[in-house]
Short mmCIF file of C-alpha atoms and ligand atoms in Angstrom, two decimals:
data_model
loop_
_atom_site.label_atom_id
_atom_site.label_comp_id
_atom_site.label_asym_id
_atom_site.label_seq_id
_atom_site.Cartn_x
_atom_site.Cartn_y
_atom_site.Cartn_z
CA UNK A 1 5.74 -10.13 74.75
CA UNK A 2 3.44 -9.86 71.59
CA UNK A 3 0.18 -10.81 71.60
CA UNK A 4 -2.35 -12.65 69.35
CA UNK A 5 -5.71 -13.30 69.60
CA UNK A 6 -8.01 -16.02 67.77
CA UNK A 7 -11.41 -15.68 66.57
CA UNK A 8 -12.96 -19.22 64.68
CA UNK A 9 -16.32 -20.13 63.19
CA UNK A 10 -17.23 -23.07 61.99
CA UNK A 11 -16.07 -26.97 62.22
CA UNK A 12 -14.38 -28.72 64.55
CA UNK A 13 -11.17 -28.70 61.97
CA UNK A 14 -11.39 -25.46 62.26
CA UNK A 15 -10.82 -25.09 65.67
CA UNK A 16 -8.16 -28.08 65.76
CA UNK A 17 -6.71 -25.72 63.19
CA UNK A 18 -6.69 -22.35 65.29
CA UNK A 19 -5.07 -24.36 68.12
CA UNK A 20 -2.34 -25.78 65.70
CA UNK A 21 -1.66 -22.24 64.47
CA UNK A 22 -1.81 -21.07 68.03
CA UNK A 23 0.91 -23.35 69.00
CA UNK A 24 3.09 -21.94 65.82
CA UNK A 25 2.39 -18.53 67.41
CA UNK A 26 3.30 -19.57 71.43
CA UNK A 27 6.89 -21.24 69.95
CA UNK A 28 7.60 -17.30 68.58
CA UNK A 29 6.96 -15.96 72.49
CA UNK A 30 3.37 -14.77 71.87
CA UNK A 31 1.05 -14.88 74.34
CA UNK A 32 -2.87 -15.45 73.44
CA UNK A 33 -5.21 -13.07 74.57
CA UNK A 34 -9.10 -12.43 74.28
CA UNK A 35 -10.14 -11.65 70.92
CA UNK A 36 -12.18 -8.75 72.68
CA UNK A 37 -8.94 -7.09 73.84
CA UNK A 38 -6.28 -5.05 72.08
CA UNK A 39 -3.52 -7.11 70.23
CA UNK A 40 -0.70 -7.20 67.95
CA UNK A 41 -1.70 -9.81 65.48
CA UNK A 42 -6.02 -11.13 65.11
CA UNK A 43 -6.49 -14.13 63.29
CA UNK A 44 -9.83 -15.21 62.45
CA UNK A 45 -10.72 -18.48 61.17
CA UNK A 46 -13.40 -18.44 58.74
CA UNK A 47 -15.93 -20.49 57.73
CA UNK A 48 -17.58 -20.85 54.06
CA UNK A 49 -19.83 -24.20 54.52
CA UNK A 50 -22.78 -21.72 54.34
CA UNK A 51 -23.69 -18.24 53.06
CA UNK A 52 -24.05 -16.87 56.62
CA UNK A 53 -20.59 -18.38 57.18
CA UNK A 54 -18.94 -16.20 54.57
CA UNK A 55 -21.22 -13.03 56.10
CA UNK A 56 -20.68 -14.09 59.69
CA UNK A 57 -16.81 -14.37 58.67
CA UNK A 58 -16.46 -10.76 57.51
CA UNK A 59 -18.23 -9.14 60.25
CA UNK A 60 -15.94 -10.65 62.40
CA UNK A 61 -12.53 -9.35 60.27
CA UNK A 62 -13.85 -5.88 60.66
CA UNK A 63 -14.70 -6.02 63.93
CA UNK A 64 -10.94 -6.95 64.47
CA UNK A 65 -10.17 -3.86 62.52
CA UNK A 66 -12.01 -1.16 64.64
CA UNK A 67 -10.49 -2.81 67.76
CA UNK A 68 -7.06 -2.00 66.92
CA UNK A 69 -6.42 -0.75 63.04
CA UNK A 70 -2.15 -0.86 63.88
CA UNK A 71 -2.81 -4.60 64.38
CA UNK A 72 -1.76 -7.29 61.62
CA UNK A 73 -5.16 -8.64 60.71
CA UNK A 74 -5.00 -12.30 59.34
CA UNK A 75 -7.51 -14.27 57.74
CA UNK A 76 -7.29 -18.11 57.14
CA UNK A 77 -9.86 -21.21 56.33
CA UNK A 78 -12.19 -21.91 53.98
CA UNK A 79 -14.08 -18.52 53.43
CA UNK A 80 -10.14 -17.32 52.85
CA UNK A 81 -9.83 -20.21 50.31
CA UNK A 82 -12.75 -19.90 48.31
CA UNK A 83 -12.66 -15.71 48.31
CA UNK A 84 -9.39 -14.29 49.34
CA UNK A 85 -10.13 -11.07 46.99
CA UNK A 86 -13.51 -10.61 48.32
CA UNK A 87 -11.36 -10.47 51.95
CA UNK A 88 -8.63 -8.31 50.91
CA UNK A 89 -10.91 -5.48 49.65
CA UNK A 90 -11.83 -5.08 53.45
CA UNK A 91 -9.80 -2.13 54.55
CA UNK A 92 -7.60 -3.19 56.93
CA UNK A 93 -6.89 -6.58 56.18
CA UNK A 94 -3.01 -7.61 56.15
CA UNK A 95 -2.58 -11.51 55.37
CA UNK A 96 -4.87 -14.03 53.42
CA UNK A 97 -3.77 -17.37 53.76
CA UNK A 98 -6.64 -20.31 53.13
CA UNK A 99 -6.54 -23.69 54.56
CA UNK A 100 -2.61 -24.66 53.40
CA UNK A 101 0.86 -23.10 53.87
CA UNK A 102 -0.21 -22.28 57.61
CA UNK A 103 3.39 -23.13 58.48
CA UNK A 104 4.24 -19.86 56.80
CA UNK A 105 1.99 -17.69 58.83
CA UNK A 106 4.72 -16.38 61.51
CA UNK A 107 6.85 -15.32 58.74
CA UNK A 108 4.18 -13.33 56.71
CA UNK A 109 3.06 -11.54 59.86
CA UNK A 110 6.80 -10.72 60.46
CA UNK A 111 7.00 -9.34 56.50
CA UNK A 112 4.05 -7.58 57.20
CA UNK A 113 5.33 -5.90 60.47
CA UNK A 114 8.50 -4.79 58.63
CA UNK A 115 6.54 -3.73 55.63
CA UNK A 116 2.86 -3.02 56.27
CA UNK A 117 2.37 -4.53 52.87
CA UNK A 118 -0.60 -6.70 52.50
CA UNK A 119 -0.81 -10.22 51.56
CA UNK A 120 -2.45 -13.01 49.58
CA UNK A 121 -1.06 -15.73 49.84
CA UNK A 122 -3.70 -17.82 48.65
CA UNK A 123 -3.04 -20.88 46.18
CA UNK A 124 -4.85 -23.36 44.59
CA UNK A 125 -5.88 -25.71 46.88
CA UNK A 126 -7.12 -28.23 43.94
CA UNK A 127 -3.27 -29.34 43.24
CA UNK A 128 -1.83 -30.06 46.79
CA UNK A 129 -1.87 -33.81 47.72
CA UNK A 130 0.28 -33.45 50.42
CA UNK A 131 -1.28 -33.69 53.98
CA UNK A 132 -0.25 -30.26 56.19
CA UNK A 133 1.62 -31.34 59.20
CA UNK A 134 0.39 -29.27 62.06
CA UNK A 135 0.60 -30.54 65.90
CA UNK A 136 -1.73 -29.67 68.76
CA UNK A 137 0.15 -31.39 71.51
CA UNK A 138 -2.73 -30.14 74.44
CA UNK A 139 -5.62 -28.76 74.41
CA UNK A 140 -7.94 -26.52 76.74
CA UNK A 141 -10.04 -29.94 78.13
CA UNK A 142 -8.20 -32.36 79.99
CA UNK A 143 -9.76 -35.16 79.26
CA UNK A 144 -9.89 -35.92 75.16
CA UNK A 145 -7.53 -34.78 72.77
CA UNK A 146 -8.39 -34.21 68.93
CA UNK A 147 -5.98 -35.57 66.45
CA UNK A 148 -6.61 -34.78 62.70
CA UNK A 149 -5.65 -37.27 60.25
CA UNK A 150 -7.41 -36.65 57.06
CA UNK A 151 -7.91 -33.02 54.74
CA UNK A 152 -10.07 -32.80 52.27
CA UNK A 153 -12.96 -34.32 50.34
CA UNK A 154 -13.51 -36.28 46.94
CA UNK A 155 -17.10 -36.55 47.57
CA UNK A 156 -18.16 -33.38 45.90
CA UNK A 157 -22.01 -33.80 47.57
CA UNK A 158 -24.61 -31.35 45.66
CA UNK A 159 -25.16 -28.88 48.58
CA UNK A 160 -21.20 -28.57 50.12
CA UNK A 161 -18.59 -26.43 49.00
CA UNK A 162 -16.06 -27.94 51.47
CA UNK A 163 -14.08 -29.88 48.31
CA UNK A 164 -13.40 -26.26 46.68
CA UNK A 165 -12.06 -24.84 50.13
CA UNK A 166 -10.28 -28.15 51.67
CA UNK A 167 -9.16 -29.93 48.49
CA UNK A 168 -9.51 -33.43 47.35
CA UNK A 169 -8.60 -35.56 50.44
CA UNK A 170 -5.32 -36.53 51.86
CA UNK A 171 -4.05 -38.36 54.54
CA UNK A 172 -1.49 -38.20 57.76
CA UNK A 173 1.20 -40.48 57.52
CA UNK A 174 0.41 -43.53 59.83
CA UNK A 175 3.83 -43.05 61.58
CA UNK A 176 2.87 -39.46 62.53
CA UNK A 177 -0.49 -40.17 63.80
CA UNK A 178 0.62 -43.43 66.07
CA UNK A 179 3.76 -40.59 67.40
CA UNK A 180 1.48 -37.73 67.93
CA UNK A 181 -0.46 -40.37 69.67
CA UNK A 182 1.58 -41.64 71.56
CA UNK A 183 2.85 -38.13 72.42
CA UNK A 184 -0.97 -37.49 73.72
CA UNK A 185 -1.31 -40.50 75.57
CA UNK A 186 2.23 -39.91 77.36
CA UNK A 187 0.64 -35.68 78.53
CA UNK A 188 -2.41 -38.06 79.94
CA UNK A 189 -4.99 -38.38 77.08
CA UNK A 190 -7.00 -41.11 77.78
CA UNK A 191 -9.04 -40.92 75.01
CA UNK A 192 -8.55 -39.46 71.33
CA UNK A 193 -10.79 -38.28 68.74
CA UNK A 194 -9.58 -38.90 65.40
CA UNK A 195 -10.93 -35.82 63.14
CA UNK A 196 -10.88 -35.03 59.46
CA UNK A 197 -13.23 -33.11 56.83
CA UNK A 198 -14.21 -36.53 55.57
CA UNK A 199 -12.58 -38.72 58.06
CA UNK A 200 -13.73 -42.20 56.95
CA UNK A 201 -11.19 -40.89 53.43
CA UNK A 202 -8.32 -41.73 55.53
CA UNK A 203 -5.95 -44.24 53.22
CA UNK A 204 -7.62 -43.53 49.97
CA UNK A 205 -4.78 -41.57 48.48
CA UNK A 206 -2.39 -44.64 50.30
CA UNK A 207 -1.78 -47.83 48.65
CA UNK A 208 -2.81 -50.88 50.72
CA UNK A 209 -3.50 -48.80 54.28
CA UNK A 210 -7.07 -47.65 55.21
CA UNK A 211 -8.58 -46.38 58.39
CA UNK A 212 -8.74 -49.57 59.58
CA UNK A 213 -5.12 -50.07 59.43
CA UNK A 214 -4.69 -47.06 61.92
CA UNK A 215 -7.48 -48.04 63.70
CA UNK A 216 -5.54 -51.59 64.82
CA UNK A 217 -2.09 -49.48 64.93
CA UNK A 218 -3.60 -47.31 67.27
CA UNK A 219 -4.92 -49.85 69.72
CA UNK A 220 -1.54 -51.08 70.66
CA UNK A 221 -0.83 -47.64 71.78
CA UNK A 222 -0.09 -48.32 75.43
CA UNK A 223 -2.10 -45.88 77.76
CA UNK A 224 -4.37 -45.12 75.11
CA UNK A 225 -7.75 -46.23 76.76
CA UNK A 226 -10.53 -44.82 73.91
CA UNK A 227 -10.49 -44.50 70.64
CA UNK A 228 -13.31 -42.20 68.91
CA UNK A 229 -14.19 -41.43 65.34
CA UNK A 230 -15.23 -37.86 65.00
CA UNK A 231 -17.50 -38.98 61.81
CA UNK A 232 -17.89 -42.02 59.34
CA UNK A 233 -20.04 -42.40 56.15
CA UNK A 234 -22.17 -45.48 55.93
CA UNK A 235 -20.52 -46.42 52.34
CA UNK A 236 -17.25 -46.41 54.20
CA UNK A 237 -18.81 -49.17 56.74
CA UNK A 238 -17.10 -52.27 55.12
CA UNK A 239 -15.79 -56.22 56.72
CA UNK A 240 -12.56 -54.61 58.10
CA UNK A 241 -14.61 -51.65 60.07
CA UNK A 242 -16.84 -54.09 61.91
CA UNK A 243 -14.45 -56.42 62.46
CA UNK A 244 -12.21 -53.28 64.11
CA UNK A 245 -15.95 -52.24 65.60
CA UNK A 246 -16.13 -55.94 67.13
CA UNK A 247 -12.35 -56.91 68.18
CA UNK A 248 -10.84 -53.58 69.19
CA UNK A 249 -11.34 -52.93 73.09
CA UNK A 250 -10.45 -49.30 72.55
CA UNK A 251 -13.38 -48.41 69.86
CA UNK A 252 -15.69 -46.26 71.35
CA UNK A 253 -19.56 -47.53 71.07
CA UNK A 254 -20.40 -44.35 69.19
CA UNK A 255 -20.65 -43.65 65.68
CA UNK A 256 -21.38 -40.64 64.19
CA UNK A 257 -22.80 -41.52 60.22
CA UNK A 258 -24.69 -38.67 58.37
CA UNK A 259 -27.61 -39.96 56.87
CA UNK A 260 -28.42 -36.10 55.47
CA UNK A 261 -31.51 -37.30 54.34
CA UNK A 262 -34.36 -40.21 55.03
CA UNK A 263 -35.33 -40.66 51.39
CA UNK A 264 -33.30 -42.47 48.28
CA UNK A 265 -34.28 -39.65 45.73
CA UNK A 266 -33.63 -37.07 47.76
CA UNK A 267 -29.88 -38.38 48.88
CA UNK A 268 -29.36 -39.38 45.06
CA UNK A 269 -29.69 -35.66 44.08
CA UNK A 270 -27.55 -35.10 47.09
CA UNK A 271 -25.20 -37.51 45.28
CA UNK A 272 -25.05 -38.94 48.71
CA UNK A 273 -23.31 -42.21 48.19
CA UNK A 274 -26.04 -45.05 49.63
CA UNK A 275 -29.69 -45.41 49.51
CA UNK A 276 -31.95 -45.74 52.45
CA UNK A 277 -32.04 -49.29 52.22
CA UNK A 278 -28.23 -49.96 52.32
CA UNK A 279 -27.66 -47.21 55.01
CA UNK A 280 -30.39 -49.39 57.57
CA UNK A 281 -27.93 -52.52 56.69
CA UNK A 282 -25.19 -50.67 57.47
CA UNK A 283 -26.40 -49.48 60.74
CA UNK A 284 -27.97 -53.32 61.71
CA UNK A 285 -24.27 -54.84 61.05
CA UNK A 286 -22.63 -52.16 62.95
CA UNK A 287 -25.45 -52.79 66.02
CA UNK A 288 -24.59 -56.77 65.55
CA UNK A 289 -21.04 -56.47 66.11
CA UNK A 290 -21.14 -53.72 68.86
CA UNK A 291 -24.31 -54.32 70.71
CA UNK A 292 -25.62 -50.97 72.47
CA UNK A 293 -23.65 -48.70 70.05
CA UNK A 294 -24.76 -44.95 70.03
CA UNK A 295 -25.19 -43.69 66.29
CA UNK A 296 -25.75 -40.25 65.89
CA UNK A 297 -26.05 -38.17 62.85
CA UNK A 298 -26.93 -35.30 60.69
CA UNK A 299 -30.06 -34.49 58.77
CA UNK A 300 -30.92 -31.58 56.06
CA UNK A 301 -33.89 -30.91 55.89
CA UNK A 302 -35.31 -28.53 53.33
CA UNK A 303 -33.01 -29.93 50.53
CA UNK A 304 -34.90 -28.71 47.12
CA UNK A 305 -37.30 -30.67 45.94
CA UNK A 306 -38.38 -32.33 49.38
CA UNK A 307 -41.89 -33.07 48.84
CA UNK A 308 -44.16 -33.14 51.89
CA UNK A 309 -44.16 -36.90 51.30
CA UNK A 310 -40.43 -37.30 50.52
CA UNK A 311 -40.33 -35.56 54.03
CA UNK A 312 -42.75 -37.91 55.94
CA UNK A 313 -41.09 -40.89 54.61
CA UNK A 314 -37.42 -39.81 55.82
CA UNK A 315 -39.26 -39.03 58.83
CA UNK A 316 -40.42 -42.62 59.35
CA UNK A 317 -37.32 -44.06 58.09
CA UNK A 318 -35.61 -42.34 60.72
CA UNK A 319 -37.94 -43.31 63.67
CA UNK A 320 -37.25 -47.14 62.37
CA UNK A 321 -33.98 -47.04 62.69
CA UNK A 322 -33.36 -45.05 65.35
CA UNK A 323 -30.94 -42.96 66.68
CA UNK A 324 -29.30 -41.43 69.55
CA UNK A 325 -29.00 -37.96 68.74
CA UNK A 326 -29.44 -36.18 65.41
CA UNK A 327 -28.07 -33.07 64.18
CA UNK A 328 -31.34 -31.51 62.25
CA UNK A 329 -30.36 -28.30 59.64
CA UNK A 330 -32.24 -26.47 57.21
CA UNK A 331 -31.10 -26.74 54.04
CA UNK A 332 -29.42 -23.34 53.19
CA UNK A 333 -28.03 -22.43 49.60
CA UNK A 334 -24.21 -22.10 49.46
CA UNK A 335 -23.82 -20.09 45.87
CA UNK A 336 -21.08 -21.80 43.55
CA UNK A 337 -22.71 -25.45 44.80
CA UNK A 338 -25.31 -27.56 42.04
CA UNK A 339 -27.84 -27.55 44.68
CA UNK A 340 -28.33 -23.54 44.90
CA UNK A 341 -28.73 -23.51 41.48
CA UNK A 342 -31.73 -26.18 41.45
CA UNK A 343 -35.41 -25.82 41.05
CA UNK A 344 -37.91 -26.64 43.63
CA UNK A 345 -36.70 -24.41 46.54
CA UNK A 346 -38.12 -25.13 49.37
CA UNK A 347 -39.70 -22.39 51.05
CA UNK A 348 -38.19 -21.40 54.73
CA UNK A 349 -41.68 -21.39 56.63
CA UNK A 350 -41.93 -25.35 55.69
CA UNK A 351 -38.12 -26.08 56.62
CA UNK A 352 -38.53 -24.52 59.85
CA UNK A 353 -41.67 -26.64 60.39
CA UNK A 354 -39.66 -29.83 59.59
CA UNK A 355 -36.90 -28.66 61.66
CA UNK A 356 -39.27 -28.90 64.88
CA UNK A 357 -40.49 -31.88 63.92
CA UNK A 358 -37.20 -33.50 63.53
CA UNK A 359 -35.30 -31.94 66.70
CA UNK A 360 -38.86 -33.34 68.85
CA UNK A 361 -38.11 -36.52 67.35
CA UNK A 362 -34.14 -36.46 68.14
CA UNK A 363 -35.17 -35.84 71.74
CA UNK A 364 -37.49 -38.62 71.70
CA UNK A 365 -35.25 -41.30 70.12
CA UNK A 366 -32.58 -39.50 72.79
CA UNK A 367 -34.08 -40.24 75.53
CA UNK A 368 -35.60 -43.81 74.60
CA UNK A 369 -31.67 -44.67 74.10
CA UNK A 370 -30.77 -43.13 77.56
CA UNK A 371 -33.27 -45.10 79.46
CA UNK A 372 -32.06 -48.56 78.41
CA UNK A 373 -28.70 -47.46 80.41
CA UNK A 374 -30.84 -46.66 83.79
CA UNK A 375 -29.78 -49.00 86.49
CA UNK A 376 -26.76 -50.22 84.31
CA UNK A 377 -23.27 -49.12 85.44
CA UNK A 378 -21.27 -46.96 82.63
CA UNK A 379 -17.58 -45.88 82.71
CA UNK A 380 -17.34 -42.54 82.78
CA UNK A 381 -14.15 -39.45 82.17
CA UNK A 382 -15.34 -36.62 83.86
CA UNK A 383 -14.01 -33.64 81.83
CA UNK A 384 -15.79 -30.92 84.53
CA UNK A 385 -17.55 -29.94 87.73
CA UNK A 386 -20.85 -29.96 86.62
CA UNK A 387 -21.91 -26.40 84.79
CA UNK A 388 -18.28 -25.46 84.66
CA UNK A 389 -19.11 -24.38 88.69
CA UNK A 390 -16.41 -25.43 91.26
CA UNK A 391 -18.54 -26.47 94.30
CA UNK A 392 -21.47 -27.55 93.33
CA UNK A 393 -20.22 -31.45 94.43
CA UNK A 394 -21.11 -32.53 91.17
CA UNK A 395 -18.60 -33.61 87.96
CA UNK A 396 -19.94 -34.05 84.23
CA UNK A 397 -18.22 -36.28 82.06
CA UNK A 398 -19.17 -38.82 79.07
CA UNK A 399 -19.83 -42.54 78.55
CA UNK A 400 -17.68 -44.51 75.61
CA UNK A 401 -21.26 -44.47 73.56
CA UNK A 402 -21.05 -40.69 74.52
CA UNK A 403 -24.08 -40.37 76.85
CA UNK A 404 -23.40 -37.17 79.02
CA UNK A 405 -23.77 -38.21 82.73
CA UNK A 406 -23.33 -36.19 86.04
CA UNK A 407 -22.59 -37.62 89.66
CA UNK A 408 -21.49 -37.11 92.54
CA UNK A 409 -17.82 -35.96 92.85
CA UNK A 410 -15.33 -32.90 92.81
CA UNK A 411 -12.19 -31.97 90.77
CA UNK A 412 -9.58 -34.57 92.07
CA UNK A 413 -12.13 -36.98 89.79
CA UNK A 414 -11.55 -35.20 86.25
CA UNK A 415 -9.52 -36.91 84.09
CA UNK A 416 -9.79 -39.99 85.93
CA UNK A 417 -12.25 -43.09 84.91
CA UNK A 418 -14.89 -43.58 86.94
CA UNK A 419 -17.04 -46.43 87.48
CA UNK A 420 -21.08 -44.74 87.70
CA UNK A 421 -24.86 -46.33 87.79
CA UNK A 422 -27.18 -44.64 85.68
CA UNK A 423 -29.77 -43.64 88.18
CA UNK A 424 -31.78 -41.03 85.92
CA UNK A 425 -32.25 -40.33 82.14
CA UNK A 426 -32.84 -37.65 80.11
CA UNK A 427 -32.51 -35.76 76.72
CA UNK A 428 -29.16 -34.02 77.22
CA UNK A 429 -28.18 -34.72 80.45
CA UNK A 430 -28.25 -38.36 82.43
CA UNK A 431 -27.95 -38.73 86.60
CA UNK A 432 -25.43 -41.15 87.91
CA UNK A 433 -23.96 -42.45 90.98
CA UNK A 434 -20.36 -43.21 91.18
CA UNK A 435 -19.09 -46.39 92.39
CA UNK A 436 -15.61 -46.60 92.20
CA UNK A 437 -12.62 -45.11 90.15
CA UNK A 438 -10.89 -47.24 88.67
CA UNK A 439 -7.45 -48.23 89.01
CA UNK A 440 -4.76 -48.56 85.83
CA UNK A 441 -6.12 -51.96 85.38
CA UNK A 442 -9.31 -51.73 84.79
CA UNK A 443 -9.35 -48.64 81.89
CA UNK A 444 -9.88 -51.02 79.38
CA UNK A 445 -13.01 -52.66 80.21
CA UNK A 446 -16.08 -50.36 79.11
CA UNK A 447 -17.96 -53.47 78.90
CA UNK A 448 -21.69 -54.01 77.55
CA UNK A 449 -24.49 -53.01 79.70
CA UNK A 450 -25.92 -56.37 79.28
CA UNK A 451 -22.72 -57.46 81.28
CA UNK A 452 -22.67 -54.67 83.99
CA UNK A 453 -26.46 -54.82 84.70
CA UNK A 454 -25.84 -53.93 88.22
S1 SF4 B 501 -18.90 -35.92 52.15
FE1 SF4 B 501 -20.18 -34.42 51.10
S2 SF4 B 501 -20.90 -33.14 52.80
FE2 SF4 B 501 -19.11 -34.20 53.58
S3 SF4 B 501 -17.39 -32.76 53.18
FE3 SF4 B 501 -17.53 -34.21 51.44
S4 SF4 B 501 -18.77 -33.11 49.94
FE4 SF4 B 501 -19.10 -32.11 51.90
#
């Protein structure tokens, strides 16, 4: 049997993409095997979102290399897009293939067998409109199952590169996602994450059907008890999202919107689509039509020209309108994008500082959200014992609004939904106590903690 063996940085597409390609690799007889051991074929899924990415990416081809040079070494994503000649000059390397015509890949690395001829078969991802059909039908957890719908970005934000290595965005068809839902729901998926490079884009290159459409296409999927949005921008927050946000049973009550940064001139030379102002509208409608929602998000920090006081006031905008997590980065140049090439860097001493300050504040505003849940009762997947550890009589699992909770319980429980009081909070972790599981009728009712005050 041949063997392959999968090594991927980066996004969460990414590795929704490594699994897809795995699955083209497991239909051909291979079987997967630790990228640490010796195989027939290494792919390595690269990452160019920063310049570490692209340095991070080639360490990891060559390390493929010394571990067996008679191996085919392939190289695909977005650090394969954006510099497939920069990868082929490492010795060694077989097959560049960037972030489309992954379908191919099987019959390159057969070519390349036969040959030992290397190559690129990188094109221009700029012209392709056409979404690339590529089906994870399980995945390593149990519980929640990714399914990509969107590719691509027309946003073309100041610090990201992601537009030159995805493309301009495209969409799945609707019939394929509601089938390759259905498909996930009938291997016992209870609850799906829909992901995407700009996921909120999905529809925009359709006439008349947006991600709303899917949305209410996807919650007559019978069996199908959760729907999640990986990410959303606030700009993409319109009548028809709330009204999905306040109707839909199924719609998890967590959002992730990246706010990127807490001041308008510093998201206008982000050409971040929103000012402050409109964003904390945004997020007051959403919290009107789904009371208790989670919103989490992602801040830069560092972006150049952040003044100390552009810095203090994002700060305070973000302590006003709160959130439940918060993804805190420094700002890190990504050459080829408009922000490496602007004045005003900011030096790495002071984005480190505002890093801290940020990531104390995240675990503040974390906790402050966990505690309104203590003594309410949650429903809760549990996706593993507790620390990965068979034995310990505990499970870990997450809340619709995506609060991580442990209780009592053992294996038999994963998968399953389980009614739990909140008897502790904290910043990543929350106590519970489990109360019942539930039976097949009563997966649909996550309810508001206002309702289940116990
Ligand atoms: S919205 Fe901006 S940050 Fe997000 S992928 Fe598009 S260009 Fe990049």
């Amino acid at each position: 049997m041949p063997s392959v063996a999968f090594y991927t940085l980066g996004c969460k597409v990414n590795f929704y993409d490594t699994e897809a390609i795995w699955q083209l690799f497991k239909n051909e007889g291979y079987e997967q095997v630790d990228f640490e051991a010796t195989a027939d074929v290494y792919l390595v899924n690269t990452c160019t979102v920063t310049n570490t990415g692209d340095k991070k990416s080639r360490q990891i081809i060559r390390r493929a290399v010394r571990r067996n040079p008679n191996a085919v070494i392939a190289v695909t994503g977005c650090y394969a897009q954006t510099s497939p000649a920069e990868i082929m000059a490492i010795p060694g390397v077989d097959l560049v293939i960037g972030t489309q015509d992954r379908e191919k890949i099987i019959s390159f690395v057969d070519q390349i067998h036969a040959d030992r001829t290397p190559v690129n078969a990188v094109r221009n991802i700029m012209k392709t409109r056409q979404f690339e059909e590529l089906d994870v039908p399980d995945f390593s957890e149990r519980t929640r199952a990714f399914l990509k719908i969107q590719e691509g970005c027309n946003n073309f934000c100041t610090f990201c590169i992601i537009p030159w290595s995805r493309g301009l965005s495209r969409s799945r068809e609707p019939q394929s996602v509601i089938e390759q839902a259905k498909q996930l729901v009938a291997s016992g998926y209870k609850e799906i994450v829909l992901t995407g490079i700009h996921t909120g884009g999905y529809g925009d290159d359709m006439e008349n059907y947006r991600l709303t459409d899917l949305l209410w296409d996807l919650d007559k999927v019978d069996g199908l008890e959760r729907i999640r949005i990986s990410s959303i921008e606030a700009s993409q927050i319109d009548d028809a999202m709330i009204d999905v946000l306040k109707r839909s049973s199924k719609m998890c009550r967590h959002l992730h919107i990246p706010l990127q940064a807490g001041e308008t001139s510093v998201l206008k030379r982000m050409r971040r689509k929103y000012t402050t102002e409109e964003f904390a509208s945004k997020l007051q409608r959403i919290r009107e039509a789904m009371p208790g929602v989670a919103i989490t998000t992602d801040v830069i920090v560092g972006f150049p020209g952040e003044t100390d006081e552009m810095f203090e006031e994002g700060y305070k905008f973000m302590e006003a309108v709160g959130f439940s997590e918060m993804h805190v980065f420094p700002y890190s140049k990504r050459t080829g994008t408009p922000a490496a090439r602007m004045e005003d860097q900011v030096d790495e001493e002071v984005k480190n500082e505002r890093v801290h300050k940020l990531i104390d504040l995240s675990e503040k505003m974390q906790l402050q959200y966990a505690q309104q849940y203590v003594g309410t009762v949650l429903d809760i997947i549990p996706e593993r014992d507790y620390k990965g550890a068979p034995g310990t009589g505990l499970v870990m699992g997450y809340s619709d609004n995506y609060l991580q909770v442990v209780f009592d319980g053992d294996e038999s429980l994963i998968g399953k939904l389980c009614r739990v009081k909140i008897t502790e909070a904290g910043v990543n972790e929350n106590r519970g106590q489990l109360i019942r599981v539930l039976d097949e009728s009563g997966l649909n009712n996550f309810g508001h903690p206002e309702a289940l005050r116990a």
